[in-house]
Amino acid sequence: KPEDVFPLVNLHKEYLAELGLKLNIGKTKCYIHDDYRTPEYHELRGDIEEGVIKVDENNQYFALKVYGIPIGESDYVKSFLKKKLNKIQDDFNLIKERMNVKKITSLVIPVRQCLWQLILRCLQFKGNYWARHL
């Protein structure tokens, strides 16, 4: 709940000050679902900015990326994941194109094995990462 979290940020700020450190509020952002975004929420968050991601000149979403994971409005998350999916598919297609048996004429390069190693060692983890974090 916002009434629980925001006071804890201030408490953390005080603890850091006791250690001679300063909390950089400029690097802190928050997101709250539309259903809960009230005037009280804006009062509680104080100097902490709302996470806003601008897609283009006319569109923006209330959202955050936390360690590269999208959190926020549903349309933003869907758009973000669609871009990631397209990038992963493009990477697979590039490897497939570059390792095409018909294009590589050298008999000493084990084409299918190289293709499998590229997929296994390079691209496998992208899909796994998204499957684990969403």
JSON list of C-alpha atoms in Angstrom, two decimals:
[
{"chain": "A", "resi": 1, "resn": "LYS", "atom": "CA", "xyz": [0.00, 0.00, 0.00]},
{"chain": "A", "resi": 2, "resn": "PRO", "atom": "CA", "xyz": [1.30, 3.49, -0.77]},
{"chain": "A", "resi": 3, "resn": "GLU", "atom": "CA", "xyz": [0.70, 4.60, 2.82]},
{"chain": "A", "resi": 4, "resn": "ASP", "atom": "CA", "xyz": [3.10, 1.84, 3.93]},
{"chain": "A", "resi": 5, "resn": "VAL", "atom": "CA", "xyz": [5.76, 2.11, 1.23]},
{"chain": "A", "resi": 6, "resn": "PHE", "atom": "CA", "xyz": [6.41, 5.83, 0.92]},
{"chain": "A", "resi": 7, "resn": "PRO", "atom": "CA", "xyz": [7.14, 6.36, 4.65]},
{"chain": "A", "resi": 8, "resn": "LEU", "atom": "CA", "xyz": [9.63, 3.49, 4.41]},
{"chain": "A", "resi": 9, "resn": "VAL", "atom": "CA", "xyz": [11.48, 5.32, 1.63]},
{"chain": "A", "resi": 10, "resn": "ASN", "atom": "CA", "xyz": [11.84, 8.30, 3.97]},
{"chain": "A", "resi": 11, "resn": "LEU", "atom": "CA", "xyz": [13.01, 5.99, 6.76]},
{"chain": "A", "resi": 12, "resn": "HIS", "atom": "CA", "xyz": [15.60, 4.49, 4.40]},
{"chain": "A", "resi": 13, "resn": "LYS", "atom": "CA", "xyz": [16.71, 8.03, 3.52]},
{"chain": "A", "resi": 14, "resn": "GLU", "atom": "CA", "xyz": [17.24, 8.76, 7.23]},
{"chain": "A", "resi": 15, "resn": "TYR", "atom": "CA", "xyz": [19.24, 5.56, 7.76]},
{"chain": "A", "resi": 16, "resn": "LEU", "atom": "CA", "xyz": [21.47, 6.43, 4.84]},
{"chain": "A", "resi": 17, "resn": "ALA", "atom": "CA", "xyz": [22.00, 9.93, 6.23]},
{"chain": "A", "resi": 18, "resn": "GLU", "atom": "CA", "xyz": [23.20, 8.40, 9.52]},
{"chain": "A", "resi": 19, "resn": "LEU", "atom": "CA", "xyz": [25.88, 6.63, 7.48]},
{"chain": "A", "resi": 20, "resn": "GLY", "atom": "CA", "xyz": [26.85, 9.85, 5.74]},
{"chain": "A", "resi": 21, "resn": "LEU", "atom": "CA", "xyz": [25.12, 8.83, 2.50]},
{"chain": "A", "resi": 22, "resn": "LYS", "atom": "CA", "xyz": [22.42, 10.58, 0.55]},
{"chain": "A", "resi": 23, "resn": "LEU", "atom": "CA", "xyz": [19.50, 8.85, -1.15]},
{"chain": "A", "resi": 24, "resn": "ASN", "atom": "CA", "xyz": [19.26, 9.98, -4.76]},
{"chain": "A", "resi": 25, "resn": "ILE", "atom": "CA", "xyz": [15.49, 10.47, -5.07]},
{"chain": "A", "resi": 26, "resn": "GLY", "atom": "CA", "xyz": [16.03, 11.42, -8.73]},
{"chain": "A", "resi": 27, "resn": "LYS", "atom": "CA", "xyz": [16.76, 7.76, -9.47]},
{"chain": "A", "resi": 28, "resn": "THR", "atom": "CA", "xyz": [13.64, 6.59, -7.63]},
{"chain": "A", "resi": 29, "resn": "LYS", "atom": "CA", "xyz": [10.37, 6.22, -9.48]},
{"chain": "A", "resi": 30, "resn": "CYS", "atom": "CA", "xyz": [7.05, 4.67, -8.62]},
{"chain": "A", "resi": 31, "resn": "TYR", "atom": "CA", "xyz": [4.14, 3.13, -10.47]},
{"chain": "A", "resi": 32, "resn": "ILE", "atom": "CA", "xyz": [0.61, 2.65, -9.30]},
{"chain": "A", "resi": 33, "resn": "HIS", "atom": "CA", "xyz": [-2.30, 1.18, -11.21]},
{"chain": "A", "resi": 34, "resn": "ASP", "atom": "CA", "xyz": [-4.96, 3.61, -12.48]},
{"chain": "A", "resi": 35, "resn": "ASP", "atom": "CA", "xyz": [-7.52, 2.18, -10.05]},
{"chain": "A", "resi": 36, "resn": "TYR", "atom": "CA", "xyz": [-5.43, 3.38, -7.11]},
{"chain": "A", "resi": 37, "resn": "ARG", "atom": "CA", "xyz": [-3.98, 6.64, -8.50]},
{"chain": "A", "resi": 38, "resn": "THR", "atom": "CA", "xyz": [-5.69, 9.19, -6.25]},
{"chain": "A", "resi": 39, "resn": "PRO", "atom": "CA", "xyz": [-4.84, 12.67, -4.94]},
{"chain": "A", "resi": 40, "resn": "GLU", "atom": "CA", "xyz": [-3.78, 10.98, -1.67]},
{"chain": "A", "resi": 41, "resn": "TYR", "atom": "CA", "xyz": [-1.31, 8.82, -3.62]},
{"chain": "A", "resi": 42, "resn": "HIS", "atom": "CA", "xyz": [0.23, 11.91, -5.20]},
{"chain": "A", "resi": 43, "resn": "GLU", "atom": "CA", "xyz": [0.52, 13.52, -1.77]},
{"chain": "A", "resi": 44, "resn": "LEU", "atom": "CA", "xyz": [2.16, 10.41, -0.27]},
{"chain": "A", "resi": 45, "resn": "ARG", "atom": "CA", "xyz": [4.73, 10.01, -3.04]},
{"chain": "A", "resi": 46, "resn": "GLY", "atom": "CA", "xyz": [6.10, 13.51, -2.41]},
{"chain": "A", "resi": 47, "resn": "ASP", "atom": "CA", "xyz": [9.25, 14.11, -4.50]},
{"chain": "A", "resi": 48, "resn": "ILE", "atom": "CA", "xyz": [9.29, 10.61, -5.97]},
{"chain": "A", "resi": 49, "resn": "GLU", "atom": "CA", "xyz": [8.45, 10.81, -9.66]},
{"chain": "A", "resi": 50, "resn": "GLU", "atom": "CA", "xyz": [5.84, 8.62, -11.29]},
{"chain": "A", "resi": 51, "resn": "GLY", "atom": "CA", "xyz": [7.34, 6.29, -13.84]},
{"chain": "A", "resi": 52, "resn": "VAL", "atom": "CA", "xyz": [6.39, 7.54, -17.28]},
{"chain": "A", "resi": 53, "resn": "ILE", "atom": "CA", "xyz": [7.73, 5.96, -20.45]},
{"chain": "A", "resi": 54, "resn": "LYS", "atom": "CA", "xyz": [7.29, 7.94, -23.63]},
{"chain": "A", "resi": 55, "resn": "VAL", "atom": "CA", "xyz": [6.73, 5.77, -26.66]},
{"chain": "A", "resi": 56, "resn": "ASP", "atom": "CA", "xyz": [6.63, 8.64, -29.12]},
{"chain": "A", "resi": 57, "resn": "GLU", "atom": "CA", "xyz": [5.67, 12.31, -29.24]},
{"chain": "A", "resi": 58, "resn": "ASN", "atom": "CA", "xyz": [1.97, 11.61, -28.64]},
{"chain": "A", "resi": 59, "resn": "ASN", "atom": "CA", "xyz": [1.96, 8.47, -26.49]},
{"chain": "A", "resi": 60, "resn": "GLN", "atom": "CA", "xyz": [3.20, 7.74, -23.02]},
{"chain": "A", "resi": 61, "resn": "TYR", "atom": "CA", "xyz": [2.54, 5.07, -20.43]},
{"chain": "A", "resi": 62, "resn": "PHE", "atom": "CA", "xyz": [2.65, 5.07, -16.67]},
{"chain": "A", "resi": 63, "resn": "ALA", "atom": "CA", "xyz": [5.21, 2.32, -16.30]},
{"chain": "A", "resi": 64, "resn": "LEU", "atom": "CA", "xyz": [8.69, 1.30, -15.17]},
{"chain": "A", "resi": 65, "resn": "LYS", "atom": "CA", "xyz": [11.42, -1.03, -16.28]},
{"chain": "A", "resi": 66, "resn": "VAL", "atom": "CA", "xyz": [12.93, -2.88, -13.33]},
{"chain": "A", "resi": 67, "resn": "TYR", "atom": "CA", "xyz": [16.07, -4.78, -14.35]},
{"chain": "A", "resi": 68, "resn": "GLY", "atom": "CA", "xyz": [14.73, -4.68, -17.91]},
{"chain": "A", "resi": 69, "resn": "ILE", "atom": "CA", "xyz": [11.34, -6.12, -16.95]},
{"chain": "A", "resi": 70, "resn": "PRO", "atom": "CA", "xyz": [8.31, -3.99, -17.91]},
{"chain": "A", "resi": 71, "resn": "ILE", "atom": "CA", "xyz": [5.92, -3.08, -15.11]},
{"chain": "A", "resi": 72, "resn": "GLY", "atom": "CA", "xyz": [2.95, -0.86, -15.74]},
{"chain": "A", "resi": 73, "resn": "GLU", "atom": "CA", "xyz": [0.00, -0.31, -18.00]},
{"chain": "A", "resi": 74, "resn": "SER", "atom": "CA", "xyz": [-1.08, -3.42, -19.86]},
{"chain": "A", "resi": 75, "resn": "ASP", "atom": "CA", "xyz": [-0.64, -1.85, -23.31]},
{"chain": "A", "resi": 76, "resn": "TYR", "atom": "CA", "xyz": [2.92, -0.87, -22.45]},
{"chain": "A", "resi": 77, "resn": "VAL", "atom": "CA", "xyz": [3.83, -4.36, -21.24]},
{"chain": "A", "resi": 78, "resn": "LYS", "atom": "CA", "xyz": [2.30, -5.94, -24.37]},
{"chain": "A", "resi": 79, "resn": "SER", "atom": "CA", "xyz": [4.11, -3.49, -26.67]},
{"chain": "A", "resi": 80, "resn": "PHE", "atom": "CA", "xyz": [7.41, -4.04, -24.85]},
{"chain": "A", "resi": 81, "resn": "LEU", "atom": "CA", "xyz": [7.11, -7.83, -25.03]},
{"chain": "A", "resi": 82, "resn": "LYS", "atom": "CA", "xyz": [6.13, -7.70, -28.71]},
{"chain": "A", "resi": 83, "resn": "LYS", "atom": "CA", "xyz": [9.34, -5.76, -29.45]},
{"chain": "A", "resi": 84, "resn": "LYS", "atom": "CA", "xyz": [11.38, -8.30, -27.48]},
{"chain": "A", "resi": 85, "resn": "LEU", "atom": "CA", "xyz": [9.71, -11.19, -29.29]},
{"chain": "A", "resi": 86, "resn": "ASN", "atom": "CA", "xyz": [10.44, -9.59, -32.66]},
{"chain": "A", "resi": 87, "resn": "LYS", "atom": "CA", "xyz": [14.10, -9.06, -31.70]},
{"chain": "A", "resi": 88, "resn": "ILE", "atom": "CA", "xyz": [14.51, -12.69, -30.63]},
{"chain": "A", "resi": 89, "resn": "GLN", "atom": "CA", "xyz": [12.83, -13.89, -33.85]},
{"chain": "A", "resi": 90, "resn": "ASP", "atom": "CA", "xyz": [15.08, -11.58, -35.89]},
{"chain": "A", "resi": 91, "resn": "ASP", "atom": "CA", "xyz": [18.15, -13.04, -34.15]},
{"chain": "A", "resi": 92, "resn": "PHE", "atom": "CA", "xyz": [17.04, -16.59, -34.97]},
{"chain": "A", "resi": 93, "resn": "ASN", "atom": "CA", "xyz": [16.38, -15.63, -38.59]},
{"chain": "A", "resi": 94, "resn": "LEU", "atom": "CA", "xyz": [19.78, -13.94, -38.88]},
{"chain": "A", "resi": 95, "resn": "ILE", "atom": "CA", "xyz": [21.56, -17.05, -37.59]},
{"chain": "A", "resi": 96, "resn": "LYS", "atom": "CA", "xyz": [19.51, -19.21, -39.92]},
{"chain": "A", "resi": 97, "resn": "GLU", "atom": "CA", "xyz": [20.40, -16.97, -42.87]},
{"chain": "A", "resi": 98, "resn": "ARG", "atom": "CA", "xyz": [24.11, -16.72, -42.02]},
{"chain": "A", "resi": 99, "resn": "MET", "atom": "CA", "xyz": [24.46, -20.43, -41.41]},
{"chain": "A", "resi": 100, "resn": "ASN", "atom": "CA", "xyz": [22.47, -21.53, -44.45]},
{"chain": "A", "resi": 101, "resn": "VAL", "atom": "CA", "xyz": [23.98, -24.71, -45.85]},
{"chain": "A", "resi": 102, "resn": "LYS", "atom": "CA", "xyz": [23.39, -23.48, -49.39]},
{"chain": "A", "resi": 103, "resn": "LYS", "atom": "CA", "xyz": [25.36, -20.28, -48.78]},
{"chain": "A", "resi": 104, "resn": "ILE", "atom": "CA", "xyz": [28.33, -21.75, -46.89]},
{"chain": "A", "resi": 105, "resn": "THR", "atom": "CA", "xyz": [30.38, -23.76, -49.30]},
{"chain": "A", "resi": 106, "resn": "SER", "atom": "CA", "xyz": [33.23, -24.84, -47.04]},
{"chain": "A", "resi": 107, "resn": "LEU", "atom": "CA", "xyz": [33.13, -28.53, -46.23]},
{"chain": "A", "resi": 108, "resn": "VAL", "atom": "CA", "xyz": [35.19, -28.04, -43.07]},
{"chain": "A", "resi": 109, "resn": "ILE", "atom": "CA", "xyz": [32.57, -25.92, -41.29]},
{"chain": "A", "resi": 110, "resn": "PRO", "atom": "CA", "xyz": [29.94, -28.12, -39.62]},
{"chain": "A", "resi": 111, "resn": "VAL", "atom": "CA", "xyz": [27.04, -25.80, -40.47]},
{"chain": "A", "resi": 112, "resn": "ARG", "atom": "CA", "xyz": [24.24, -27.52, -38.62]},
{"chain": "A", "resi": 113, "resn": "GLN", "atom": "CA", "xyz": [26.34, -27.99, -35.51]},
{"chain": "A", "resi": 114, "resn": "CYS", "atom": "CA", "xyz": [27.41, -24.32, -35.58]},
{"chain": "A", "resi": 115, "resn": "LEU", "atom": "CA", "xyz": [23.80, -23.22, -35.97]},
{"chain": "A", "resi": 116, "resn": "TRP", "atom": "CA", "xyz": [22.76, -25.37, -33.03]},
{"chain": "A", "resi": 117, "resn": "GLN", "atom": "CA", "xyz": [25.62, -24.02, -30.87]},
{"chain": "A", "resi": 118, "resn": "LEU", "atom": "CA", "xyz": [24.70, -20.42, -31.67]},
{"chain": "A", "resi": 119, "resn": "ILE", "atom": "CA", "xyz": [21.10, -21.05, -30.72]},
{"chain": "A", "resi": 120, "resn": "LEU", "atom": "CA", "xyz": [22.01, -23.04, -27.64]},
{"chain": "A", "resi": 121, "resn": "ARG", "atom": "CA", "xyz": [24.74, -20.73, -26.33]},
{"chain": "A", "resi": 122, "resn": "CYS", "atom": "CA", "xyz": [23.44, -17.32, -27.41]},
{"chain": "A", "resi": 123, "resn": "LEU", "atom": "CA", "xyz": [19.71, -17.20, -27.91]},
{"chain": "A", "resi": 124, "resn": "GLN", "atom": "CA", "xyz": [18.34, -19.84, -25.57]},
{"chain": "A", "resi": 125, "resn": "PHE", "atom": "CA", "xyz": [18.73, -17.60, -22.56]},
{"chain": "A", "resi": 126, "resn": "LYS", "atom": "CA", "xyz": [16.71, -14.71, -23.97]},
{"chain": "A", "resi": 127, "resn": "GLY", "atom": "CA", "xyz": [13.53, -16.76, -24.12]},
{"chain": "A", "resi": 128, "resn": "ASN", "atom": "CA", "xyz": [14.25, -18.36, -20.75]},
{"chain": "A", "resi": 129, "resn": "TYR", "atom": "CA", "xyz": [14.86, -14.93, -19.20]},
{"chain": "A", "resi": 130, "resn": "TRP", "atom": "CA", "xyz": [11.47, -13.63, -20.32]},
{"chain": "A", "resi": 131, "resn": "ALA", "atom": "CA", "xyz": [9.68, -16.82, -19.35]},
{"chain": "A", "resi": 132, "resn": "ARG", "atom": "CA", "xyz": [11.12, -16.64, -15.83]},
{"chain": "A", "resi": 133, "resn": "HIS", "atom": "CA", "xyz": [10.51, -12.92, -15.23]},
{"chain": "A", "resi": 134, "resn": "LEU", "atom": "CA", "xyz": [6.99, -12.41, -16.47]}
]
